[in-house]
Coordinates of C-alpha atoms in Angstrom, one line a residue:
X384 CA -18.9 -17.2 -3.7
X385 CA -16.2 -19.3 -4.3
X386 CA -14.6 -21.4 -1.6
X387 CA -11.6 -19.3 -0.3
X388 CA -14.2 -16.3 0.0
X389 CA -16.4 -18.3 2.0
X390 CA -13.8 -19.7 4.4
X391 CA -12.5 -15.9 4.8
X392 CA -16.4 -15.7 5.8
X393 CA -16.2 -18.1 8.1
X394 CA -13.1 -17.3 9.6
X395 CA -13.9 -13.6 10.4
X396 CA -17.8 -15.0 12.0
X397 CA -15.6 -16.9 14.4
X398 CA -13.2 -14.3 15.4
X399 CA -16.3 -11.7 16.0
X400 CA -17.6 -14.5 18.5
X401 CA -14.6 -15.1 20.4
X402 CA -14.7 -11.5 21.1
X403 CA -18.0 -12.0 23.0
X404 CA -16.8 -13.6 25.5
X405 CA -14.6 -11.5 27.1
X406 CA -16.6 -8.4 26.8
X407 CA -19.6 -10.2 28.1
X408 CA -17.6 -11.7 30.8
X409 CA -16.5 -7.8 31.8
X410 CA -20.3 -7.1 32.0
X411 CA -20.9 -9.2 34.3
X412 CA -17.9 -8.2 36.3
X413 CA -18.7 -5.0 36.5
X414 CA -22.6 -5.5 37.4
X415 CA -21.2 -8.0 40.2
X416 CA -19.0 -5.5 41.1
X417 CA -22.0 -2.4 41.3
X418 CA -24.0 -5.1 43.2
X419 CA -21.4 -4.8 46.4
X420 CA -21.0 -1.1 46.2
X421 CA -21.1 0.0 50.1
X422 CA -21.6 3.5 51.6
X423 CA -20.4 4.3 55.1
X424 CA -22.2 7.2 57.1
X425 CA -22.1 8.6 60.9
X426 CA -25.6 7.7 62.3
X427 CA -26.4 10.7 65.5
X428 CA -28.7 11.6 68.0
X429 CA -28.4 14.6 69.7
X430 CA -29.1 14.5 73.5
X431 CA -32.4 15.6 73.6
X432 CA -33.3 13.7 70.5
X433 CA -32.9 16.4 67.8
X434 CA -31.1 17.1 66.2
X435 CA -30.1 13.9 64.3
X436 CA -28.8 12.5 61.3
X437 CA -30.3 8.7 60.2
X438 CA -29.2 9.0 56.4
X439 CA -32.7 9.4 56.0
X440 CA -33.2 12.7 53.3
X441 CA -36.6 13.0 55.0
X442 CA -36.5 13.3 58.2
X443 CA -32.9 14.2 58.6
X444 CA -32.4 17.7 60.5
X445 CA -28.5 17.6 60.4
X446 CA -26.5 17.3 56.8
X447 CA -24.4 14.4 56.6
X448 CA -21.7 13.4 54.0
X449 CA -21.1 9.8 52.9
X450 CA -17.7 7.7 52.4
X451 CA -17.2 4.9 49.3
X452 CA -15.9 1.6 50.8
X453 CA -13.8 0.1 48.1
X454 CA -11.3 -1.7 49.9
X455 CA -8.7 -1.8 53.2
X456 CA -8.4 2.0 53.4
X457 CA -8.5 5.2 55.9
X458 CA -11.9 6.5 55.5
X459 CA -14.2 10.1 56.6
X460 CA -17.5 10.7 57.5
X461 CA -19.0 14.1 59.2
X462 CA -21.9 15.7 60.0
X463 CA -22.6 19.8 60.0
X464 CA -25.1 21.3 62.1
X465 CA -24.3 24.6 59.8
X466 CA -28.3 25.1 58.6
X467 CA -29.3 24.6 62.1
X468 CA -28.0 28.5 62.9
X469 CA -25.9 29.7 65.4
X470 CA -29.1 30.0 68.2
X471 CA -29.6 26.5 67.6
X472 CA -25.7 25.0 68.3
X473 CA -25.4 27.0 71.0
X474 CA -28.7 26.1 72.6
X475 CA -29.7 22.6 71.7
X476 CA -26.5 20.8 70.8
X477 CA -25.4 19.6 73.9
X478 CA -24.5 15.9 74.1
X479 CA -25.2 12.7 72.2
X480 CA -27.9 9.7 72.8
X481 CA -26.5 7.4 70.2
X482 CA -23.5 7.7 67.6
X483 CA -22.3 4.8 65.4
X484 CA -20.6 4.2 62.1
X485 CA -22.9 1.9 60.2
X486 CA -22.1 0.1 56.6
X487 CA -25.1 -1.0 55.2
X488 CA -25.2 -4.4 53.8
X489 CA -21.5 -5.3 54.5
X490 CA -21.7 -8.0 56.9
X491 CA -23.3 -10.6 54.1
X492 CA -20.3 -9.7 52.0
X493 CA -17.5 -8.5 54.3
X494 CA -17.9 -11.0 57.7
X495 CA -14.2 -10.0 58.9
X496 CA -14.1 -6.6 57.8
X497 CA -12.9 -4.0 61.2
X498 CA -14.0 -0.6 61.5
X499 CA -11.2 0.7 63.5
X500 CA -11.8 4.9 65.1
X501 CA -9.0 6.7 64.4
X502 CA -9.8 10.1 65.5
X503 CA -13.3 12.5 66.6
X504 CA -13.3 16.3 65.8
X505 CA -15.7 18.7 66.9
X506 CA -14.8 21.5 64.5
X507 CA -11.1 22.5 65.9
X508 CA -10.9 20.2 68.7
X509 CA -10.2 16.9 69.3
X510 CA -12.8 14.5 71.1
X511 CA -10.6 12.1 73.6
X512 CA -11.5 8.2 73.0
X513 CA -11.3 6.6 76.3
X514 CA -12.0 3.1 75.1
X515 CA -11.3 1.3 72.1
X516 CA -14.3 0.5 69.4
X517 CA -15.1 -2.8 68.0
X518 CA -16.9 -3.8 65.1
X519 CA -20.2 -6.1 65.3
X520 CA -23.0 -7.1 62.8
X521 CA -26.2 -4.6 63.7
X522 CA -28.8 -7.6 64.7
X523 CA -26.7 -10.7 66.2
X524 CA -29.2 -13.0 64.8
X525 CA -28.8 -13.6 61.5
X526 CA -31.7 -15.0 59.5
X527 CA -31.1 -16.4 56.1
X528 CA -33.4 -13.9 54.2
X529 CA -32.1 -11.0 55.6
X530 CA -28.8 -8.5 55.0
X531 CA -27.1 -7.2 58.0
X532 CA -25.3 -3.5 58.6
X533 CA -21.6 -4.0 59.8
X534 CA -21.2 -1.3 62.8
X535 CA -19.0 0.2 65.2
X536 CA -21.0 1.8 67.9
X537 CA -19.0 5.5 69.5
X538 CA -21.5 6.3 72.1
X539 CA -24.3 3.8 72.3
X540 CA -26.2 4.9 76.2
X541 CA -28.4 1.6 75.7
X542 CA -25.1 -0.7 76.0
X543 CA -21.8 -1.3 77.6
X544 CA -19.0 -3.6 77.4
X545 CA -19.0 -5.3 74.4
X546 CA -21.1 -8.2 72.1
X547 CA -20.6 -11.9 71.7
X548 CA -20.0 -11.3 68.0
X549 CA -17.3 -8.3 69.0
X550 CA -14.4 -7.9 66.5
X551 CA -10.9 -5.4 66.0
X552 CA -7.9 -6.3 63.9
X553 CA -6.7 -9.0 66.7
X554 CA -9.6 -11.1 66.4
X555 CA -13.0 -11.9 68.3
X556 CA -12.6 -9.3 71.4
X557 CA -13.9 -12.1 74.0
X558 CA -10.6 -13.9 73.0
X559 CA -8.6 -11.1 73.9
X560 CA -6.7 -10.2 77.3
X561 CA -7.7 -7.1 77.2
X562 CA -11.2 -7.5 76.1
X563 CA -12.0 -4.7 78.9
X564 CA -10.6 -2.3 76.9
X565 CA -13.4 -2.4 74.0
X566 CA -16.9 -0.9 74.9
X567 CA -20.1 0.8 73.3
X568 CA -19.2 3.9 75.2
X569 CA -16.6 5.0 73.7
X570 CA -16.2 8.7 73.9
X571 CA -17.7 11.3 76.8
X572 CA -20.6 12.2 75.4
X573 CA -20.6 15.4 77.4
X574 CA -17.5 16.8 75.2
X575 CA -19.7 17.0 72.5
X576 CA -21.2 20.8 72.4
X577 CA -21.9 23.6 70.4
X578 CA -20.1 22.3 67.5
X579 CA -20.6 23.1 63.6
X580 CA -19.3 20.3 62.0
X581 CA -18.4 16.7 63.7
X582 CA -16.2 14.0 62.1
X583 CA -14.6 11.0 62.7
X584 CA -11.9 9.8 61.0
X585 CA -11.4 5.7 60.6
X586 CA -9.7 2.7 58.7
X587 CA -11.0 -0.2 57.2
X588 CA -8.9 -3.7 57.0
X589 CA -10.5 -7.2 56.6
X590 CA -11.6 -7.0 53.0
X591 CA -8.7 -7.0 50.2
X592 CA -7.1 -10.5 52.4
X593 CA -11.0 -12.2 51.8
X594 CA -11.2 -10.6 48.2
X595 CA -7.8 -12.3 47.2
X596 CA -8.7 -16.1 48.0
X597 CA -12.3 -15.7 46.5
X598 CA -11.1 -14.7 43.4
X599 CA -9.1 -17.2 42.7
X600 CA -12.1 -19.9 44.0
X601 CA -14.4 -17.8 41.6
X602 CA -12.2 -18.2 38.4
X603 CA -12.4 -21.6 39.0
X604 CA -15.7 -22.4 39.4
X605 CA -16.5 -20.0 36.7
X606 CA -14.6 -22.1 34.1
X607 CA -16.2 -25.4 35.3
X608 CA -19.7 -24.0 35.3
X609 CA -19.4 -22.3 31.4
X610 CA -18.0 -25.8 30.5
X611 CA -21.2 -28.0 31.7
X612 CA -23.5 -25.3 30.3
X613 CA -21.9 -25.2 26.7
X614 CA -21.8 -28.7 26.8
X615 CA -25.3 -29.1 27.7
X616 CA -27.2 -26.7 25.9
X617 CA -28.2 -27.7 22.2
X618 CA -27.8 -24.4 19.7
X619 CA -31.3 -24.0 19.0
X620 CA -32.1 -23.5 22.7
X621 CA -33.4 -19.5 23.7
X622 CA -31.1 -17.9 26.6
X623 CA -33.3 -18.5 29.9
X624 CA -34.7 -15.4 31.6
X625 CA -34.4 -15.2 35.6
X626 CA -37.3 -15.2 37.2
X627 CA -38.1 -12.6 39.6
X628 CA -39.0 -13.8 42.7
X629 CA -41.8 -11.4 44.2
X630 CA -42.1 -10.5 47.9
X631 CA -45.1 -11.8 49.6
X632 CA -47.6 -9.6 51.1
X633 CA -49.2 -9.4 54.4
X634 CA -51.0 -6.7 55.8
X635 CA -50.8 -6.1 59.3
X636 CA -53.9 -3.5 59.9
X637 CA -54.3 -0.2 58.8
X638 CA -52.8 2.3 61.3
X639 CA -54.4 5.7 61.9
X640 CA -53.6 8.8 64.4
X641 CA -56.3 8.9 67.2
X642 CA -56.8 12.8 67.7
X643 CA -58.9 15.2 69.9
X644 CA -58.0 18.8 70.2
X645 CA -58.4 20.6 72.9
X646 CA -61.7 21.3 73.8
X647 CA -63.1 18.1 71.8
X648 CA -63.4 19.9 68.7
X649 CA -62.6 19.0 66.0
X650 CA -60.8 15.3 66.3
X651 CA -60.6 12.2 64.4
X652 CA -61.7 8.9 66.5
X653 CA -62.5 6.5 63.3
X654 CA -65.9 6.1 64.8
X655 CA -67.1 3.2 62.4
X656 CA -70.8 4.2 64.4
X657 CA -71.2 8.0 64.2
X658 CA -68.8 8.9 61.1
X659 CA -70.3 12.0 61.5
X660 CA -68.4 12.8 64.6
X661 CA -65.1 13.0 62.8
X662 CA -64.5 16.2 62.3
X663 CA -61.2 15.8 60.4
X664 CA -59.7 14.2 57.6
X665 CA -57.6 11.4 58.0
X666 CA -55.0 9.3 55.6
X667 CA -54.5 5.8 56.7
X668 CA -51.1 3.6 56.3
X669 CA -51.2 0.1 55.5
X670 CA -48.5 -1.5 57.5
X671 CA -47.1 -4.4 55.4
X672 CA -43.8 -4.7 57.6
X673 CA -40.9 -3.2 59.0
X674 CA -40.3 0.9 58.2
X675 CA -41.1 3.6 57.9
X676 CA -45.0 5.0 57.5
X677 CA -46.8 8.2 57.6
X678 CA -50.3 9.2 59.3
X679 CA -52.0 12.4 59.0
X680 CA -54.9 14.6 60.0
X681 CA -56.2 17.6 57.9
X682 CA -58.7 20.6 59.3
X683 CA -58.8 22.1 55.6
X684 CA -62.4 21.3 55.1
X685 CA -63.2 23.1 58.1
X686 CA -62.3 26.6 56.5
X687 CA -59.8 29.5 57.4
X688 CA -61.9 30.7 60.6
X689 CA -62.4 27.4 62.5
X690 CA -58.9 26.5 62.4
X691 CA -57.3 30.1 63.5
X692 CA -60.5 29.5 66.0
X693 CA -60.5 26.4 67.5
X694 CA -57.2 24.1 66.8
X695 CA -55.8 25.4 70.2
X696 CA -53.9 22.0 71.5
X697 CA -54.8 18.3 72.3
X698 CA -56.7 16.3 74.4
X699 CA -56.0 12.9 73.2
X700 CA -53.3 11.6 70.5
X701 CA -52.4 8.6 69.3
X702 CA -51.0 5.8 66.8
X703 CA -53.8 2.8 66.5
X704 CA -53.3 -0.1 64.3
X705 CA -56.8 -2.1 65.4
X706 CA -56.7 -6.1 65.5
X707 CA -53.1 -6.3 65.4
X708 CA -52.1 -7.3 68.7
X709 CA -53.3 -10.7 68.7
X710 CA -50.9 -11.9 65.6
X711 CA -48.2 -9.5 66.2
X712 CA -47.7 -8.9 69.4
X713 CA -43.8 -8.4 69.2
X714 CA -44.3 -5.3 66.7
X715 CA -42.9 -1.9 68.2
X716 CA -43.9 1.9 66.7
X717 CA -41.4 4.8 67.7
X718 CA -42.3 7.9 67.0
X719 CA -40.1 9.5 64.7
X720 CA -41.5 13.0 64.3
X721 CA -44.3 15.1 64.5
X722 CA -45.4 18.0 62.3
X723 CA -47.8 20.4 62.3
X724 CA -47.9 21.8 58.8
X725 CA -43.9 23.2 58.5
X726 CA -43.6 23.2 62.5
X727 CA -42.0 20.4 64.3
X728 CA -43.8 19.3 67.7
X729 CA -40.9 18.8 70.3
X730 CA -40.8 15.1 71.4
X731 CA -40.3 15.5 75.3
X732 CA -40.0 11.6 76.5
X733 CA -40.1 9.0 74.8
X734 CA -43.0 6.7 73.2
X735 CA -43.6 3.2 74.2
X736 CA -45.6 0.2 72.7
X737 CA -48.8 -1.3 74.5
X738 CA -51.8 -3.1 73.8
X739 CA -54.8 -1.1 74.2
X740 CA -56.1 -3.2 76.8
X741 CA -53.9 -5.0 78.9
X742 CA -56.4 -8.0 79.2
X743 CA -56.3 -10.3 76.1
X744 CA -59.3 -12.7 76.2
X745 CA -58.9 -15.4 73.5
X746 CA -62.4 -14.2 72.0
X747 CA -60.9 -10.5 71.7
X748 CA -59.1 -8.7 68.7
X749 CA -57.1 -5.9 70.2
X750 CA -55.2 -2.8 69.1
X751 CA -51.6 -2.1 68.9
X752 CA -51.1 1.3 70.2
X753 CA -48.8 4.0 70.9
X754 CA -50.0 6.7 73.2
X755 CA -48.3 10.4 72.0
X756 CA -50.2 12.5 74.5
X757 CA -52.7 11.0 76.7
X758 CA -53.9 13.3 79.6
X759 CA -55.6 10.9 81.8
X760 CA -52.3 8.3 82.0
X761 CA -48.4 9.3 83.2
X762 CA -45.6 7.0 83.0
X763 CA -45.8 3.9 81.1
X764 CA -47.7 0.9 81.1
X765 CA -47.1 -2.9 82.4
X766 CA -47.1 -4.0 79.0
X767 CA -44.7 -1.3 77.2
X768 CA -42.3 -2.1 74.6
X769 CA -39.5 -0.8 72.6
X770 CA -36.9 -1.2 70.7
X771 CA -34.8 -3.1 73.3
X772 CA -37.4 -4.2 75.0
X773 CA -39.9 -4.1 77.8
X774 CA -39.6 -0.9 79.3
X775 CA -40.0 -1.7 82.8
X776 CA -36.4 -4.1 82.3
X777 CA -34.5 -1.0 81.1
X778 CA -32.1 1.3 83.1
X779 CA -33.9 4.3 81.6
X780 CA -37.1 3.2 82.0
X781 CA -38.2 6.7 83.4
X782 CA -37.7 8.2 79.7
X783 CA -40.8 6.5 78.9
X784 CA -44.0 8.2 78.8
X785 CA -47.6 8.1 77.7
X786 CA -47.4 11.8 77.4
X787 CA -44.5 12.4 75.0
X788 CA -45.7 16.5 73.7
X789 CA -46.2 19.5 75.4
X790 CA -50.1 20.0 74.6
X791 CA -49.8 23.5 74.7
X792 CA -46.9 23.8 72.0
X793 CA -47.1 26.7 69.6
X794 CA -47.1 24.3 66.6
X795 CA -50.2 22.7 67.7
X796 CA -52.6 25.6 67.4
X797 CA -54.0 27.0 64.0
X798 CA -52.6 24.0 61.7
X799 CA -53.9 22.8 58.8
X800 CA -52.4 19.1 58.5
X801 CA -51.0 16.9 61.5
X802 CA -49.0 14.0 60.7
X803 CA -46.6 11.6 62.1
X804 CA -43.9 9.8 61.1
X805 CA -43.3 6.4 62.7
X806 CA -41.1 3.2 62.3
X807 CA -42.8 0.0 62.7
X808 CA -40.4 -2.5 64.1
X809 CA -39.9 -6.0 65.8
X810 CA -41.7 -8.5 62.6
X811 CA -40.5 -11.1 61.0
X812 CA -40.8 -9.1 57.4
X813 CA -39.8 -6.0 56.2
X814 CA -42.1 -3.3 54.6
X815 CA -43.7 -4.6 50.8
X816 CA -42.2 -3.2 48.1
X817 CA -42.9 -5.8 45.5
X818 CA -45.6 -3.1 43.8
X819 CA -45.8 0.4 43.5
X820 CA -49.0 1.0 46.1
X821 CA -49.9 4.4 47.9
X822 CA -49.2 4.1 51.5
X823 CA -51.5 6.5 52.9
X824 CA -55.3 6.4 51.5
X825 CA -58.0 8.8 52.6
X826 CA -60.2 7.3 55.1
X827 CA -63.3 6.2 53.6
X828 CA -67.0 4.1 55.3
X829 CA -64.7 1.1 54.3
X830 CA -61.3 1.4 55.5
X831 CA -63.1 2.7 58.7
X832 CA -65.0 -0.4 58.8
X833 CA -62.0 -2.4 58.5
X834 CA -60.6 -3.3 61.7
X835 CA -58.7 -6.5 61.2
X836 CA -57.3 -7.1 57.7
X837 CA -54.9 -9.8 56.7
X838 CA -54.0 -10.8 53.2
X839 CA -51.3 -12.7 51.6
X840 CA -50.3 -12.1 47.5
X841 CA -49.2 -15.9 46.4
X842 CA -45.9 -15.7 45.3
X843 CA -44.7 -16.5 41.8
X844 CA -41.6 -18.5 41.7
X845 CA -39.4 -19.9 38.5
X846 CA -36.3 -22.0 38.8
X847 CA -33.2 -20.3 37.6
X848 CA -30.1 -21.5 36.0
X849 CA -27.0 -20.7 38.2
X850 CA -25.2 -17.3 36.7
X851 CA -21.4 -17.0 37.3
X852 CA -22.7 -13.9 39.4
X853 CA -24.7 -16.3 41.7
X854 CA -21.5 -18.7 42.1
X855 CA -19.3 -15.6 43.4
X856 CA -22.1 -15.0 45.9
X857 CA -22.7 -18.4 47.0
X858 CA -19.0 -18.7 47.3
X859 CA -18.9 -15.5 49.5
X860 CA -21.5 -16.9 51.4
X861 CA -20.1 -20.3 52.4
X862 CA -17.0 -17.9 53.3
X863 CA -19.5 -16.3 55.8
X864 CA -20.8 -19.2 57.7
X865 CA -16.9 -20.4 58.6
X866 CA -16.3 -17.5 60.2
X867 CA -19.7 -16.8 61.8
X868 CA -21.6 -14.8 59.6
X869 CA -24.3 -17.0 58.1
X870 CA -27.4 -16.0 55.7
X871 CA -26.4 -14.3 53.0
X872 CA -28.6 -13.2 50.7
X873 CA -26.8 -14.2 47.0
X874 CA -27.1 -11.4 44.5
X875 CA -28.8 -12.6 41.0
X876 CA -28.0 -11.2 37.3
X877 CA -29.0 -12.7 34.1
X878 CA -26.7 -15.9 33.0
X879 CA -24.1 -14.3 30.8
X880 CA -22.7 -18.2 30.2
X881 CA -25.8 -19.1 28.1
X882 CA -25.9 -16.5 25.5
X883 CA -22.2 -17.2 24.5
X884 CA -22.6 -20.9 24.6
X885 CA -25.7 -20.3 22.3
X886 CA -24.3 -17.6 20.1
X887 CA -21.0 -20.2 19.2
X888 CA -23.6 -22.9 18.5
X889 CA -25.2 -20.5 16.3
X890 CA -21.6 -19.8 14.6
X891 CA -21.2 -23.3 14.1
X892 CA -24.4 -23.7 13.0
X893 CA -24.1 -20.9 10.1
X894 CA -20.6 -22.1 8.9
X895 CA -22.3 -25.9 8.6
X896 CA -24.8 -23.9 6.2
X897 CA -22.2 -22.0 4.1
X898 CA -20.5 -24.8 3.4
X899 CA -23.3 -27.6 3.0
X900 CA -24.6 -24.8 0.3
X901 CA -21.1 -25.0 -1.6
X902 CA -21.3 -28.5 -1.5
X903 CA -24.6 -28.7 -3.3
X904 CA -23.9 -26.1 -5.8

């Protein structure tokens, strides 16, 4: 190769790098910009508690439909009660308990962003709003491990007024004059009847303003950072990998459903003495946090005939998750549903939290509990909890019940598999999902004989170099604790910075060869 050649060589090598970098640099642009992808969706509860829509696939008995937030913008989201029939909207939707417009994930990214209600319809007419809406992070106390929901609550019967963290387009609602105006409540719930398909219409502003200044931080940090890593990294160094960081895992107990039928045959007690007694199958969940979990009972073994026969009701139901009371005594279950093979059991009050015995000696291990239908008890308990609280400090107390079925519903008699569905709230730690794990297992001698179960997987960390990703998050994040949204969570992609530096070292490196081999021939 003579020496022209080998400089043409050389000349197109560097050209192909300097390509690289932009179209790396619009990789990582577009995974940062998939990372903040947000979904807004109409959260309901009928009055009566069904039916509702959570955005849970599941468990959700109304369809919903979903909006894209991609910027300041008007915005939809609706709900149809179409499946339901036309029996069911004239009969059982009647009200609301709890309506909200909720973005998950937006108030790490998003502080200042307003939710502003435009306008309700309930199919062809027009749902008055009688207050004004304001927009407030889901849970007011913001940890630094933890991503919050940005919300706007429409009917919320829990709450009035408004929170110390309220916001509209004028600013913090406390600062306002007419802070009166904005409340939790705002609609009539009782206009909402018998209709088909419910939407609310609404506009988004606090985002593009925030965009626009950290962009122009971001560039500039960006070209600082890829200068001190090209500078520092020597050419024959490998790209580092990130680490992932795995969740750590604790296990709360092992829940179970407590049942006896009516007439005390067949049931499930998890009688560690007389296993024999248990006359029913039972899976177990492993509660490793907050969520969502699912207990069941099956009759199958007991044939065809015994269960058209003699599952007739209950005597005694129940969610049981032995020895944790002492540890976690803050941790709430509420009921989320109950089916009897394709039949739903009508919830008729609401569940409440308790220890299963009030009296907590220090030598004792007791059992978290949630009574579903408990014939010798009415009401609830000193000790109940929920959701917002203890239940005997609540306005609706009298909602609360240790009887929460009818025993003699038509789903409960000739099923083959009972289960319930249940939310376990009120920890310090969300549900583990580090592993793929079964959450219900069979009950066997020794989960039965496991009462009290704790265990902790040690946690492998790595140090990571800083990605430009990591800087635009940590940037957003600083943004957030000015304006009183702290603890967000940065999102991590691989360090595109490093491959470039090492791939132009590596150009470099190959021209230095060419051209040391020309000198020697």
């Amino acid at each position: 190769m003579n020496f022209k050649k080998m400089m043409a060589a050389f000349t197109a090598i560097a050209a192909c790098a300097s390509l690289c970098v932009p179209a790396m640099a619009f990789a990582e642009d577009t995974a940062a910009a998939e990372s903040t992808a947000l979904t807004a969706y109409l959260d309901f509860t009928n009055s009566g508690w069904w039916p509702a829509f959570h955005n849970d696939p599941e468990n959700d008995t109304l369809k919903g439909t979903v909006a894209e937030i991609t910027g300041d913008g008007s915005y939809t989201v609706s709900l149809s009660a179409a499946d339901l029939g036309e029996e069911a909207i004239q009969n059982s939707i009647k009200g609301a308990e709890f309506m909200a417009i909720y973005i998950p994930g937006a108030e790490a990214i998003y502080p200042n962003l307003v939710i502003t209600v435009d306008k309700i319809t309930a199919d062809d007419k027009e749902i008055p709003l009688i207050k004004k809406n304001f927009t407030n992070c889901e849970l007011e106390a913001k940890e630094a491990d933890r991503t919050y929901t940005t919300r706007t609550n429409i009917y919320n019967q829990w709450a009035s007024g408004y929170t110390s963290d309220a916001r509209c387009v004028d600013g913090l609602v406390s600062d306002l004059p007419n802070a009166d105006d904005y409340d939790a409540q705002i609609i009539d719930p009782t206009e909402l009847a018998a209709w088909t398909n419910l939407t609310v219409d609404f506009t988004i502003t606090g985002m593009t303003a925030e965009e626009t200044t950290e962009t122009e931080s971001d560039s500039e940090t960006e070209a600082t950072e890829t200068e001190s890593e090209t500078e520092s990294v020597p050419a024959t160094e490998e790209p580092t990998q990130e680490a992932t960081e795995k969740q750590e895992k604790t296990v709360v107990g092992n829940s179970y459903l407590d049942f006896v039928d009516g007439g005390w045959y067949p049931m499930f007690r998890n009688n560690t003495q007389k296993p024999e007694e248990d006359t029913l199958k039972a899976t177990f969940a492993e509660i490793t946090g907050n969520g969502t979990y699912t207990v069941s009972v099956s009759a199958a073994d007991l044939g065809e005939e015994t269960i058209a026969n003699s599952v007739s009701g209950v005597e005694f139901m129940a969610l049981y998750v032995p020895g944790a009371e002492k540890d976690y005594p803050e941790m709430v279950l509420t009921v989320d549903s109950i089916k009897a093979d394709d039949k739903e059991v009508k919830l008729t009050a609401k569940n409440f939290t308790n220890c299963e015995l009030e009296k907590k000696e220090e030598d004792r291990t007791y059992t978290t509990r949630t009574n579903i239908y408990n014939q010798w008890a009415s009401g609830y308990t000193e000790d109940a909890r929920c959701v917002d609280g203890l239940v005997s400090e609540l306005p609706n107390a009298d909602e609360y019940d240790c009887q929460i079925i009818d025993p003699n519903d038509e789903a409960l008699k000739g099923w083959t598999t009972l289960e319930v569905t249940f939310t376990v709230s009120g920890l310090s730690f969300d549900k583990y999902v580090g592993e793929e794990t079964t959450e219900t297992t069979e009950a066997t001698e020794t989960t039965k004989a496991t009462e009290t179960t704790k265990s902790t997987t040690s946690t492998t960390k790595a140090t990571t170099k800083t990605t430009t990703a990591t800087t635009k998050a940590t940037t957003k994040a600083a943004s957030s604790a000015t304006t009183g949204s702290t603890g967000a969570e940065s999102p991590k992609t691989g360090d595109a910075s490093l491959p470039v530096a090492a791939g132009a070292a590596a150009v470099v490196a190959a021209a230095a060869v060419l051209i040391t081999k020309k000198k020697n021939n």
